[in-house]
CSV table of C-alpha atoms in Angstrom, one decimal:
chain,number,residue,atom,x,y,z
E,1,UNK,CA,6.6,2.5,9.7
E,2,UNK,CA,9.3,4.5,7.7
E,3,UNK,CA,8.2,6.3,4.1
E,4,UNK,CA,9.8,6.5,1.4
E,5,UNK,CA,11.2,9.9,1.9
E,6,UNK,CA,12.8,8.7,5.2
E,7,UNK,CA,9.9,10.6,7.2
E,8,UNK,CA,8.2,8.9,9.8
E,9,UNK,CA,4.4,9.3,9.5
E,10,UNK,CA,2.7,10.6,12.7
E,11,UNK,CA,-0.1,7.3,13.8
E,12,UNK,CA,-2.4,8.6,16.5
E,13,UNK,CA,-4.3,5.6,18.3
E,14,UNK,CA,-7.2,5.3,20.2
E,15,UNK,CA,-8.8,7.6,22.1
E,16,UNK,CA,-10.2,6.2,25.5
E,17,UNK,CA,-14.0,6.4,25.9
E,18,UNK,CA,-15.9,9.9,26.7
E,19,UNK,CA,-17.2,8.0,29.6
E,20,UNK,CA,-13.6,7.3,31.3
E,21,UNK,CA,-12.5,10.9,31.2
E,22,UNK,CA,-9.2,10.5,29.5
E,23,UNK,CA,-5.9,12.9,29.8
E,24,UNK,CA,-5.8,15.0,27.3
E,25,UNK,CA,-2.0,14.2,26.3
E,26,UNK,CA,-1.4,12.0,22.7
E,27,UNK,CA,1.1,10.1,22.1
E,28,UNK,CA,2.9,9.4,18.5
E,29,UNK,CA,3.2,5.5,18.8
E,30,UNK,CA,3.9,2.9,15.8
E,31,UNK,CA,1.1,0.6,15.0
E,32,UNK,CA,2.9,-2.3,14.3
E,33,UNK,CA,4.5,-2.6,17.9
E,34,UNK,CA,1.1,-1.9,19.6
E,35,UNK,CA,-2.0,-3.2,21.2
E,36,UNK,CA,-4.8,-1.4,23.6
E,37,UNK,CA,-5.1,-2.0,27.1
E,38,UNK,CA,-5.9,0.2,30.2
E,39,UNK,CA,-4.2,1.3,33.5
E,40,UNK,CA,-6.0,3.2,34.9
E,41,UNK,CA,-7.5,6.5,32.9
E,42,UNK,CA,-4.3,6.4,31.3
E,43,UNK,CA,-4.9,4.9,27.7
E,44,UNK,CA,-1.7,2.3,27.2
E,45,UNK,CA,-0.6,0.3,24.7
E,46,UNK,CA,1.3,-2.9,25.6
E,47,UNK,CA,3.0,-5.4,23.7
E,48,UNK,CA,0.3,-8.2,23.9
E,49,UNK,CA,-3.5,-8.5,25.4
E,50,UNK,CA,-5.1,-11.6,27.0
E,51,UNK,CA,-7.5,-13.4,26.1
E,52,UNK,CA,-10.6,-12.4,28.1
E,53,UNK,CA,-14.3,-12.3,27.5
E,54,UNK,CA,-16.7,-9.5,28.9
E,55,UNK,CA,-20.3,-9.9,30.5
E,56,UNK,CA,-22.0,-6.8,31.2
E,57,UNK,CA,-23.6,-6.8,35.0
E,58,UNK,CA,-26.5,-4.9,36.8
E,59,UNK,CA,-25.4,-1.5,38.2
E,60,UNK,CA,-24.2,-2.5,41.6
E,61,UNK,CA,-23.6,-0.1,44.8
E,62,UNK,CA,-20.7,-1.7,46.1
E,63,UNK,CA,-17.8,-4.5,45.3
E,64,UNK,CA,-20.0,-7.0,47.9
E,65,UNK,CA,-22.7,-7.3,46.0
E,66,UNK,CA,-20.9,-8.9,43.2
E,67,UNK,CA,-21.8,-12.6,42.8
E,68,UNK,CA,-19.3,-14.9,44.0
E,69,UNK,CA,-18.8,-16.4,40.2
E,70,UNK,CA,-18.3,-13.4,38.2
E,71,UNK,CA,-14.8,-14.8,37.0
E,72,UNK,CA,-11.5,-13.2,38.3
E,73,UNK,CA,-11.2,-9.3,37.4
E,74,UNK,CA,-13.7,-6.5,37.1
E,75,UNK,CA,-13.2,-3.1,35.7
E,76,UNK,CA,-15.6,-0.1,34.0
E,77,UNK,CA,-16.8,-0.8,30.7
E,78,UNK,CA,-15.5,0.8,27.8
E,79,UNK,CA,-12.6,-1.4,25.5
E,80,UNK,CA,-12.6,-4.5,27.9
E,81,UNK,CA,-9.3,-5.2,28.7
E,82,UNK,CA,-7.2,-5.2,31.5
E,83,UNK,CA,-3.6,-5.9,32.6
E,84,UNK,CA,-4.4,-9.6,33.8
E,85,UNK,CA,-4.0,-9.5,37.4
E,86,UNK,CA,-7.2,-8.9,39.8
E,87,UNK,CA,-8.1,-5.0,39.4
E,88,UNK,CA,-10.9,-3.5,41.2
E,89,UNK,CA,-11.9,-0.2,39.5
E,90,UNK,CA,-15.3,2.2,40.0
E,91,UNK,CA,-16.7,4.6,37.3
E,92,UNK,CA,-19.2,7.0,38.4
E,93,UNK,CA,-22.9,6.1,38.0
E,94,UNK,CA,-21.3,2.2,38.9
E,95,UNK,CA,-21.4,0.7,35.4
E,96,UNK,CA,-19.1,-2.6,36.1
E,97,UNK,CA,-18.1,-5.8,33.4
E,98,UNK,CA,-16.9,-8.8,34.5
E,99,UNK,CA,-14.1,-10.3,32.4
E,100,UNK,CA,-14.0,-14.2,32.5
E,101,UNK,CA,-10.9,-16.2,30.9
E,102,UNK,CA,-12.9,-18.5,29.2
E,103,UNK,CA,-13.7,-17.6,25.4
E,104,UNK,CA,-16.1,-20.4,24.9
E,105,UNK,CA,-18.3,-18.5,27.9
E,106,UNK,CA,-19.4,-15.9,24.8
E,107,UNK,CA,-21.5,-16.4,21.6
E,108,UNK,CA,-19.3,-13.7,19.7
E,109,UNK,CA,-16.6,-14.3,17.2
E,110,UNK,CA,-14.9,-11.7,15.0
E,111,UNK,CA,-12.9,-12.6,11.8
E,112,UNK,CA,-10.9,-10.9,9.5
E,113,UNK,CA,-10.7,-10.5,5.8
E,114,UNK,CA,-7.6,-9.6,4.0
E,115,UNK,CA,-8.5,-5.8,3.4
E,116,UNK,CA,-7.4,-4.6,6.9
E,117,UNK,CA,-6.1,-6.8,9.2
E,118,UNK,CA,-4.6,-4.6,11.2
E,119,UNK,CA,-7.5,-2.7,12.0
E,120,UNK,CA,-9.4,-6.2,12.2
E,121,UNK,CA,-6.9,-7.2,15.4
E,122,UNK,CA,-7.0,-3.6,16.5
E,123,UNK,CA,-10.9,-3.9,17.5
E,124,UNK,CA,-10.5,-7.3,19.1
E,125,UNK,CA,-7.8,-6.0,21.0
E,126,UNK,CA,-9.8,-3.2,22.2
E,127,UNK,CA,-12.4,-5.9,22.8
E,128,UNK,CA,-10.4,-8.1,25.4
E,129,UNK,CA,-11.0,-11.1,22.3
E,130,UNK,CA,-8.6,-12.7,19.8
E,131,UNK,CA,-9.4,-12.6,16.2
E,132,UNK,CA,-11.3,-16.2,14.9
E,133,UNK,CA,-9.4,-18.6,12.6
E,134,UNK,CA,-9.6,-18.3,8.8
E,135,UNK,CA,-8.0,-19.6,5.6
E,136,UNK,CA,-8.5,-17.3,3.0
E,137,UNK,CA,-6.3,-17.4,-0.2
E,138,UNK,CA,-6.5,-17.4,-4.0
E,139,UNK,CA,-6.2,-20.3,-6.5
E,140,UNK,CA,-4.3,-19.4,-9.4
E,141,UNK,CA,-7.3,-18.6,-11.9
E,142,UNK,CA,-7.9,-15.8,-9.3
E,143,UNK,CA,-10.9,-17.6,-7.4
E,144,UNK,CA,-11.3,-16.8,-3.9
E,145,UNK,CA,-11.8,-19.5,-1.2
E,146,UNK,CA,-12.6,-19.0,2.2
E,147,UNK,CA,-12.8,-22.1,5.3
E,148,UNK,CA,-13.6,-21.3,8.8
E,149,UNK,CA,-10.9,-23.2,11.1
E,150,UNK,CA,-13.2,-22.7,14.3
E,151,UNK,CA,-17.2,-23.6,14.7
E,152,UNK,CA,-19.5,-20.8,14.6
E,153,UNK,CA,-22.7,-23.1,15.0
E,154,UNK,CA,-25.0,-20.4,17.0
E,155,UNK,CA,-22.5,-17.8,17.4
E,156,UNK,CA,-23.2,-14.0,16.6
E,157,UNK,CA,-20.4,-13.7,13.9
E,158,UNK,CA,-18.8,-10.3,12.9
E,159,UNK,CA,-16.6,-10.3,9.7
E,160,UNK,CA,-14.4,-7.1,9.5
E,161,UNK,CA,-13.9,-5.9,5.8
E,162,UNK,CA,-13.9,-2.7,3.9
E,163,UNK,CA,-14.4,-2.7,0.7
E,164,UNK,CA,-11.5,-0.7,0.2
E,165,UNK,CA,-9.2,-0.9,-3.7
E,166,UNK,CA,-8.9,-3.3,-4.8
E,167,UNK,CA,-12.9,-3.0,-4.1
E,168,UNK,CA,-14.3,-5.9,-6.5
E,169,UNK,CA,-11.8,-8.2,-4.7
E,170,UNK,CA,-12.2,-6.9,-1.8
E,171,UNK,CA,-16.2,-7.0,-1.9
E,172,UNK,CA,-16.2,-10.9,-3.8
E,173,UNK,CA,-14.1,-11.9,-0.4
E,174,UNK,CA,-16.7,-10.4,2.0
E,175,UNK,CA,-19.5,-12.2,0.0
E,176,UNK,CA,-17.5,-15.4,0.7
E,177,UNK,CA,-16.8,-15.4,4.0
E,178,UNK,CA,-20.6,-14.5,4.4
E,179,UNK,CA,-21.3,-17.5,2.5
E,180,UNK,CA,-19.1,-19.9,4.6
E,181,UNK,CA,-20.3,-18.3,8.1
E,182,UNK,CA,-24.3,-19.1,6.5
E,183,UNK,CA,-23.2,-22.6,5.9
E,184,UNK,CA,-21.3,-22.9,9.1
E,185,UNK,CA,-25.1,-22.2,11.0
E,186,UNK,CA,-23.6,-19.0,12.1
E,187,UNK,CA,-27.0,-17.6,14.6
E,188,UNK,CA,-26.2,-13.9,13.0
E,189,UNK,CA,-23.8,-12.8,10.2
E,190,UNK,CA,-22.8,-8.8,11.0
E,191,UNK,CA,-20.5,-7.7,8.2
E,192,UNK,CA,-18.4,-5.1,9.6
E,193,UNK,CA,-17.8,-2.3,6.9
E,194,UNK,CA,-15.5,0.4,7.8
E,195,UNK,CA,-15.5,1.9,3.9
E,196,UNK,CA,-18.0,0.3,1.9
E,197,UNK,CA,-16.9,1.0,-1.7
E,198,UNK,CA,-19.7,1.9,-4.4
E,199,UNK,CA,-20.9,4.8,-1.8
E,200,UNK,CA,-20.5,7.3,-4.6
E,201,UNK,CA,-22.5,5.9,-7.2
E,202,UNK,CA,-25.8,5.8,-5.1
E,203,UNK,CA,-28.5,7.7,-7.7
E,204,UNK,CA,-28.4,9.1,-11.0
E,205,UNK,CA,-26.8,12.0,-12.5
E,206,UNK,CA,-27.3,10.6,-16.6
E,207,UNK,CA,-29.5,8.6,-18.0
E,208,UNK,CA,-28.8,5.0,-18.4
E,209,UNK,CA,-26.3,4.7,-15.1
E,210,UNK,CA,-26.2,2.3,-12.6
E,211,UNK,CA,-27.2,2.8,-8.9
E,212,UNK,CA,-24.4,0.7,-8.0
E,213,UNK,CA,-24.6,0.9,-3.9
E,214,UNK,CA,-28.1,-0.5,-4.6
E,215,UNK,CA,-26.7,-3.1,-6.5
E,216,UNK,CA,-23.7,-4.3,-3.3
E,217,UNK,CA,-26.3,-4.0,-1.4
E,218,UNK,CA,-28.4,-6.3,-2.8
E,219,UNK,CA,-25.3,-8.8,-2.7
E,220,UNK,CA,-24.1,-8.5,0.9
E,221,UNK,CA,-28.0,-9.4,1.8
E,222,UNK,CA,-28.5,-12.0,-0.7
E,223,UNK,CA,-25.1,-13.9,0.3
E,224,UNK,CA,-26.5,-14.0,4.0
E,225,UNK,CA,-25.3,-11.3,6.0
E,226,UNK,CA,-28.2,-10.3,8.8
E,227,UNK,CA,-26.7,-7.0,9.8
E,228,UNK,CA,-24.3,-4.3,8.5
E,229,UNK,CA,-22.2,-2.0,10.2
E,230,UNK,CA,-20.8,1.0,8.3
E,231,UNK,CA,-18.4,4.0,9.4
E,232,UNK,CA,-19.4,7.5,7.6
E,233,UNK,CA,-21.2,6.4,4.4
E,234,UNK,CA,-21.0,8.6,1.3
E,235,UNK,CA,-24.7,9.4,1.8
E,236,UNK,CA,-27.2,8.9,4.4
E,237,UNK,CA,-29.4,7.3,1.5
E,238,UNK,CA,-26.9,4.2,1.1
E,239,UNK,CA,-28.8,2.9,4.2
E,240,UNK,CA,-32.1,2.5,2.4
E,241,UNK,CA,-30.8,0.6,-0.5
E,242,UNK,CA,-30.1,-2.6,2.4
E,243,UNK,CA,-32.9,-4.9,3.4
E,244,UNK,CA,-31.4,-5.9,6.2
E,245,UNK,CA,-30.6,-3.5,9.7
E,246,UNK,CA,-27.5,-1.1,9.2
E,247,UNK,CA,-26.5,0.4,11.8
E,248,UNK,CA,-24.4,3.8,11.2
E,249,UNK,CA,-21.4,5.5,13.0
E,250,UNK,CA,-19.5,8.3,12.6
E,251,UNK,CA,-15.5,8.9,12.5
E,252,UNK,CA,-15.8,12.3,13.3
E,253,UNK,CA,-15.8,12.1,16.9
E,254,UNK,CA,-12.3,10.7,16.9
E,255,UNK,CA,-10.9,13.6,14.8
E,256,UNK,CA,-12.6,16.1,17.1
E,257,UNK,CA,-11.4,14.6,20.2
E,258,UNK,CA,-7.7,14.6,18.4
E,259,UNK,CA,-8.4,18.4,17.6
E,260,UNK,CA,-9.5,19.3,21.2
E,261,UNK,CA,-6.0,18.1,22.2
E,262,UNK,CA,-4.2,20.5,20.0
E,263,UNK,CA,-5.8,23.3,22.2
E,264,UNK,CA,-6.8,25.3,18.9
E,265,UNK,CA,-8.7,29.0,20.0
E,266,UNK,CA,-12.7,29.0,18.8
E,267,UNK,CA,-12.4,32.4,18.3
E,268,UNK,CA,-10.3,31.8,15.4
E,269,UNK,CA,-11.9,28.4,13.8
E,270,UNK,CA,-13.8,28.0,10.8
E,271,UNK,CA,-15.0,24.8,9.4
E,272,UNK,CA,-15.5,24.5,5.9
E,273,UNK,CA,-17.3,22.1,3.5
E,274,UNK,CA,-15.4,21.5,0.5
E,275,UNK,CA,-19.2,21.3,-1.5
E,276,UNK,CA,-22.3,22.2,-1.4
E,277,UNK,CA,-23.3,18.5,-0.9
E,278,UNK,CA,-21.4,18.5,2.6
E,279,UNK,CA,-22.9,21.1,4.4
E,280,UNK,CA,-24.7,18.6,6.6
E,281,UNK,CA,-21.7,16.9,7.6
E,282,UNK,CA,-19.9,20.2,8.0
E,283,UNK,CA,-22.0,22.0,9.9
E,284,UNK,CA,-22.6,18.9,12.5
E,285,UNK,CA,-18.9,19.2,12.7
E,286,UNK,CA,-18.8,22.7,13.7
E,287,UNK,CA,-21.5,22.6,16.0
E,288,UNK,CA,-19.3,20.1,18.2
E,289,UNK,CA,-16.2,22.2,17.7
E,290,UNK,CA,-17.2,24.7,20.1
E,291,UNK,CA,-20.1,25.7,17.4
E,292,UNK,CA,-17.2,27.1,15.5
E,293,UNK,CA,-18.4,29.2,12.1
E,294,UNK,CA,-19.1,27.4,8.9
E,295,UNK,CA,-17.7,28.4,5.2
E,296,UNK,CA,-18.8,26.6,2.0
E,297,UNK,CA,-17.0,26.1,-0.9
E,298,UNK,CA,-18.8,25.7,-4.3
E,299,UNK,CA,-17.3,23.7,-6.8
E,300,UNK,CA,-18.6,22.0,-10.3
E,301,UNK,CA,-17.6,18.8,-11.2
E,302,UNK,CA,-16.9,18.8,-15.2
E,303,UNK,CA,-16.3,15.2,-15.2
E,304,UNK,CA,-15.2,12.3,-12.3
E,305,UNK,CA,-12.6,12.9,-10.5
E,306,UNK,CA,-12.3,16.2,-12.0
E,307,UNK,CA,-13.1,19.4,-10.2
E,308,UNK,CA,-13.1,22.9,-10.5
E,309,UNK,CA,-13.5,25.9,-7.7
E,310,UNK,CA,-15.7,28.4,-7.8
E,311,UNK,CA,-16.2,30.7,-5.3
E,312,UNK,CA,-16.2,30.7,-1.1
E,313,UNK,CA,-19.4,31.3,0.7
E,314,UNK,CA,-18.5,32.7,4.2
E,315,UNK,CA,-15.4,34.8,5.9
E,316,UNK,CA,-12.0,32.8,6.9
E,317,UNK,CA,-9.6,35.7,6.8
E,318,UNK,CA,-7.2,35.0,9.5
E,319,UNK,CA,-8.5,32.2,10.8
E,320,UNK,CA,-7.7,28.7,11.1
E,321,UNK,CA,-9.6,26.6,8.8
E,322,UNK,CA,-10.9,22.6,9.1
E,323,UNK,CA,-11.6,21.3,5.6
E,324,UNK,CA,-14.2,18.3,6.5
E,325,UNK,CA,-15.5,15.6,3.9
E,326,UNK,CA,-16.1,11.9,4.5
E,327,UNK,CA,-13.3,10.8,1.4
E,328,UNK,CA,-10.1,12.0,0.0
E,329,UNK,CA,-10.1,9.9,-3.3
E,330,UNK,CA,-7.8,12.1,-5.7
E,331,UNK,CA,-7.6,15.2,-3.3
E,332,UNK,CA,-8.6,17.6,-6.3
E,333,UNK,CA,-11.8,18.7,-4.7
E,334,UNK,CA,-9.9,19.5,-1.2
E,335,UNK,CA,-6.7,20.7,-2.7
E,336,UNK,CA,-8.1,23.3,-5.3
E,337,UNK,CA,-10.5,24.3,-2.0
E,338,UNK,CA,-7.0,24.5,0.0
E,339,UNK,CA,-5.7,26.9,-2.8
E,340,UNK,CA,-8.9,28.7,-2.6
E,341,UNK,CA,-8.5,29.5,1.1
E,342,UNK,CA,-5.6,30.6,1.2
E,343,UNK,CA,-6.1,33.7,-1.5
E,344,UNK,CA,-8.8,34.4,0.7
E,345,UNK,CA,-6.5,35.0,3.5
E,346,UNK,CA,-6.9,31.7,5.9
E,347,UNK,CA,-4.3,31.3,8.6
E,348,UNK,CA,-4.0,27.7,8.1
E,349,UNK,CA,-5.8,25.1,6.9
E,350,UNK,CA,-6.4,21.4,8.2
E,351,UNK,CA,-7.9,18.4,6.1
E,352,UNK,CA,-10.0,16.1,7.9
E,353,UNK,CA,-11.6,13.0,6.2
E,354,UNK,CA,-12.5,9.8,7.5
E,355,UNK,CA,-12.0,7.1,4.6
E,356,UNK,CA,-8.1,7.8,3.1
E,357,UNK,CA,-8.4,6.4,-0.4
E,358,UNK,CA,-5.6,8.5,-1.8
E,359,UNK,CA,-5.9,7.3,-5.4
E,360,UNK,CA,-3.2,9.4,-7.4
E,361,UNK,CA,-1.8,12.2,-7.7
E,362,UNK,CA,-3.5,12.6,-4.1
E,363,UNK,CA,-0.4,12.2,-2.1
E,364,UNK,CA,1.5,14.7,-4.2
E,365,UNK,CA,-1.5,17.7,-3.7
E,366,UNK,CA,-2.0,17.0,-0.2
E,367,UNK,CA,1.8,17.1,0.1
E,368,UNK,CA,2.6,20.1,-1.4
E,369,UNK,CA,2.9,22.5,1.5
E,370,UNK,CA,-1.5,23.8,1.4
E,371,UNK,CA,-1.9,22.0,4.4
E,372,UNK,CA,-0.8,22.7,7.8
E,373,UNK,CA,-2.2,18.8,8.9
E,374,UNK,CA,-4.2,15.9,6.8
E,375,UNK,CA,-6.1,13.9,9.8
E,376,UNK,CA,-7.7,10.9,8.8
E,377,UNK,CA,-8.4,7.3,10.4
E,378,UNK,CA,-7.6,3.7,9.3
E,379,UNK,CA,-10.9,2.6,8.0
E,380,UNK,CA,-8.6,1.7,4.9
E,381,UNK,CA,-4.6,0.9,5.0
E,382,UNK,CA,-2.1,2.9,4.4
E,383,UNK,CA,0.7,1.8,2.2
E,384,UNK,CA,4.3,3.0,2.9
E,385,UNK,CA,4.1,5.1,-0.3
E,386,UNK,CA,1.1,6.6,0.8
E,387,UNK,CA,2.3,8.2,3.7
E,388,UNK,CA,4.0,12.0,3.7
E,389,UNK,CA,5.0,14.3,7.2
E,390,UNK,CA,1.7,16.2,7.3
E,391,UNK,CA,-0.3,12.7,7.8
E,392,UNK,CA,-1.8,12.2,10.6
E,393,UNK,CA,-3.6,8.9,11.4
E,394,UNK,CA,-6.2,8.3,13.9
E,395,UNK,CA,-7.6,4.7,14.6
E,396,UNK,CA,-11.4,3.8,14.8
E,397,UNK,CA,-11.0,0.2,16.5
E,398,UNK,CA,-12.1,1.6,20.1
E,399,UNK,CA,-15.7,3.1,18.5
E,400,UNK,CA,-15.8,-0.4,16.4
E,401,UNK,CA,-15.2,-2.3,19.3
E,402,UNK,CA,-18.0,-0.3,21.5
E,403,UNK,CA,-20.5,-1.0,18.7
E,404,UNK,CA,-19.9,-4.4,18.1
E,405,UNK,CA,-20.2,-5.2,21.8
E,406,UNK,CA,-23.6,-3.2,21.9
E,407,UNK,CA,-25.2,-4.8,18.9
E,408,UNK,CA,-24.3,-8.0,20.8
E,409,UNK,CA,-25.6,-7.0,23.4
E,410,UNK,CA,-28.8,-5.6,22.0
E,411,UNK,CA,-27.9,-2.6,23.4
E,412,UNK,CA,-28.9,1.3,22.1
E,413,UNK,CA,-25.9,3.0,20.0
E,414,UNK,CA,-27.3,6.0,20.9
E,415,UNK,CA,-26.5,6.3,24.6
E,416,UNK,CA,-24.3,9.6,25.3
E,417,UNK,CA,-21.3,7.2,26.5
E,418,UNK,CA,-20.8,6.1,23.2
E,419,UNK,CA,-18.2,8.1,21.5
E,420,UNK,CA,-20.1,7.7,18.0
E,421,UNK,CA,-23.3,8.9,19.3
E,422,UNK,CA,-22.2,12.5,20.8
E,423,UNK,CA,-24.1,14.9,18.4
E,424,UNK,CA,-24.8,12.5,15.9
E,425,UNK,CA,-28.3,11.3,14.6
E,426,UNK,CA,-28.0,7.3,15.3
E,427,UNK,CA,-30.0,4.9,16.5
């Protein structure tokens, strides 16, 4: 993926499973060329994965317990996907899948929307599973119209769509496909949100504003979806405005296991909050970064999208700080905090953010030499014009993928193999 300035934009993928003990080495690798597979503890990415299907088994104590009909390869859990040929590996504490080669042996389907496709085939790589078949296009007036070109009758169906910008085109084509899995007797609909748009405006600051997370809400349940699954919400609140179960994840696991790599002292971290209103988030952070010190920047917002610095609550002279918020929409809020941090003497300073809106002039603040890194993930696509050489992107489709299969599953998200659970409140 080339930008505009001839600079080739850093994309960090997936980061094997806590549970697997991965090396610590990262490789820079181009998404378009890639998929994820596993030899060994090694975390690869080859050309093409099979088409495989996973079914969890007891705990066994050894390979001649196995039933005789378990299908042809078995390896640990975590992404489920091999190499194709039979492969015989052990984790500790036993935990072993069986992978069978026939698809219509599982009740799970994942489709994509238009929004992010690539992430959409990402997470079914990681799952061992091919993405379903779907028409989706645009008459000329602008309507949407969705068909389903495989039956879904009694399937678990997951449809993969952030509401990303565009968001109301964006959001009107998740309520569609909805629709057409509801009609299609899908058993349950799970709509897959890696950004859900309309996070910010979840209560009032005036009078006579909408709540308008309440309000998307209200649609996604309405159109028939059973189940939501979000990655790093605005606020924890946003979970309260859906009827339905939502279950909640984190991207900040994947950043910190990205910054553990880049061998970074403790001793000379600090993490900071770029508002008051992410001190939660910030200090979770730092208590996983080898309970590294926390600063706070305060800031007042004179209008949206406009913001103005304070003052800096805490001591980052000489040290290396990690600027953490769950957005970047316009980067004024992180850049001015940047600025701030460096007239109080910081070493360094690194932007970390799960959800990469970069609505303009972000690209030319976050560009402009105040940070030493901007880490972020693919929850929403990057354009070409959209990346710069500090960018650094980091994929979520391996955590996705492990949730997906444990909702399935009926399984906790909670379980300390998961890597969105690890010092995060979830259920």
């Amino acid at each position: 993926m080339q930008a505009a300035s001839g600079l080739v934009s850093r994309q960090i993928h997936p980061p094997s499973l806590h549970a697997l003990q991965p090396s610590p080495l990262r490789e820079t690798l181009s998404p378009a060329k890639t998929s994820p597979s596993f030899s060994g503890h090694q975390f690869q990415l080859p050309a093409k994965c099979p088409n495989q299907i996973a079914q969890r088994l007891p705990p066994i104590s050894s390979i001649s317990q196995l039933p005789a009909n378990i299908g042809q390869s078995i390896r640990p859990g975590g992404p489920r996907q091999i190499n194709g040929a039979v492969m015989w590996q052990q984790l500790a504490g036993e935990d072993w899948v069986a992978l069978r080669d026939n698809r219509s042996d599982t009740r799970l389907r994942i489709f994509s929307g238009t929004a992010n496709p690539q992430l959409s085939q990402e997470i079914a790589s990681c799952m061992g599973l091919e993405l379903g078949r779907v028409k989706v296009k645009r008459f000329a007036d602008g309507e949407i119209y969705v068909q389903l070109q495989e039956s879904v009758r009694g399937c678990d169906v997951f449809l993969v769509q952030p509401t990303c910008p565009p968001a109301n085109e964006n959001l009107m084509e998740l309520l569609v496909m909805i629709d057409a899995c509801r009609r299609a007797s899908a058993k349950t609909i799970t709509a897959v949100i890696p950004y859900f748009g309309y996070a910010r405006a979840d209560r009032k600051t005036q009078g006579r504003e909408s709540i308008a997370a309440k309000l998307v809400a209200n649609l996604i349940t309405e159109a028939g979806a059973n189940r939501v699954l979000a990655c790093d919400l605005h606020s924890g609140q946003s979970m309260g405005y859906f009827d339905i179960p939502v279950d909640h994840v984190y991207g900040q696991p994947v950043i910190l296991d990205y910054l553990a790599s880049k061998m970074l002292s403790s001793n000379d971290l600090v993490v900071v909050s770029p508002d008051v209103g992410g001190v939660a988030r910030a200090r979770a952070f730092a208590k996983r970064l080898s309970d590294a010190p926390l600063a706070i920047v305060d800031k007042r917002r004179q209008s949206h999208n406009v913001a103005e610095v304070m003052n800096l609550i805490g001591d980052v002279k000489g040290k290396v700080a990690v600027m953490v918020d769950d957005m970047i929409d316009t980067a004024g809020t992180i850049a001015k905090g940047a600025a701030l941090l460096h007239e109080e003497g910081a070493s360094e300073v690194y932007a970390c953010c799960t959800h990469a809106v970069f609505s303009p002039p972000a690209i030319e603040r976050l560009s402009s030499g105040l940070f030493q890194e901007v880490i972020v993930t693919n929850t929403i696509p990057l354009t070409e014009d959209k990346l710069f050489p500090q960018l650094t992107v980091l994929s979520v489709a391996n955590l996705l993928g492990e949730t997906i299969w444990r909702v399935h599953d009926d399984t906790s998200l909670s379980s300390e193999q998961h890597p969105a659970a690890a010092g995060m409140d979830i259920d």
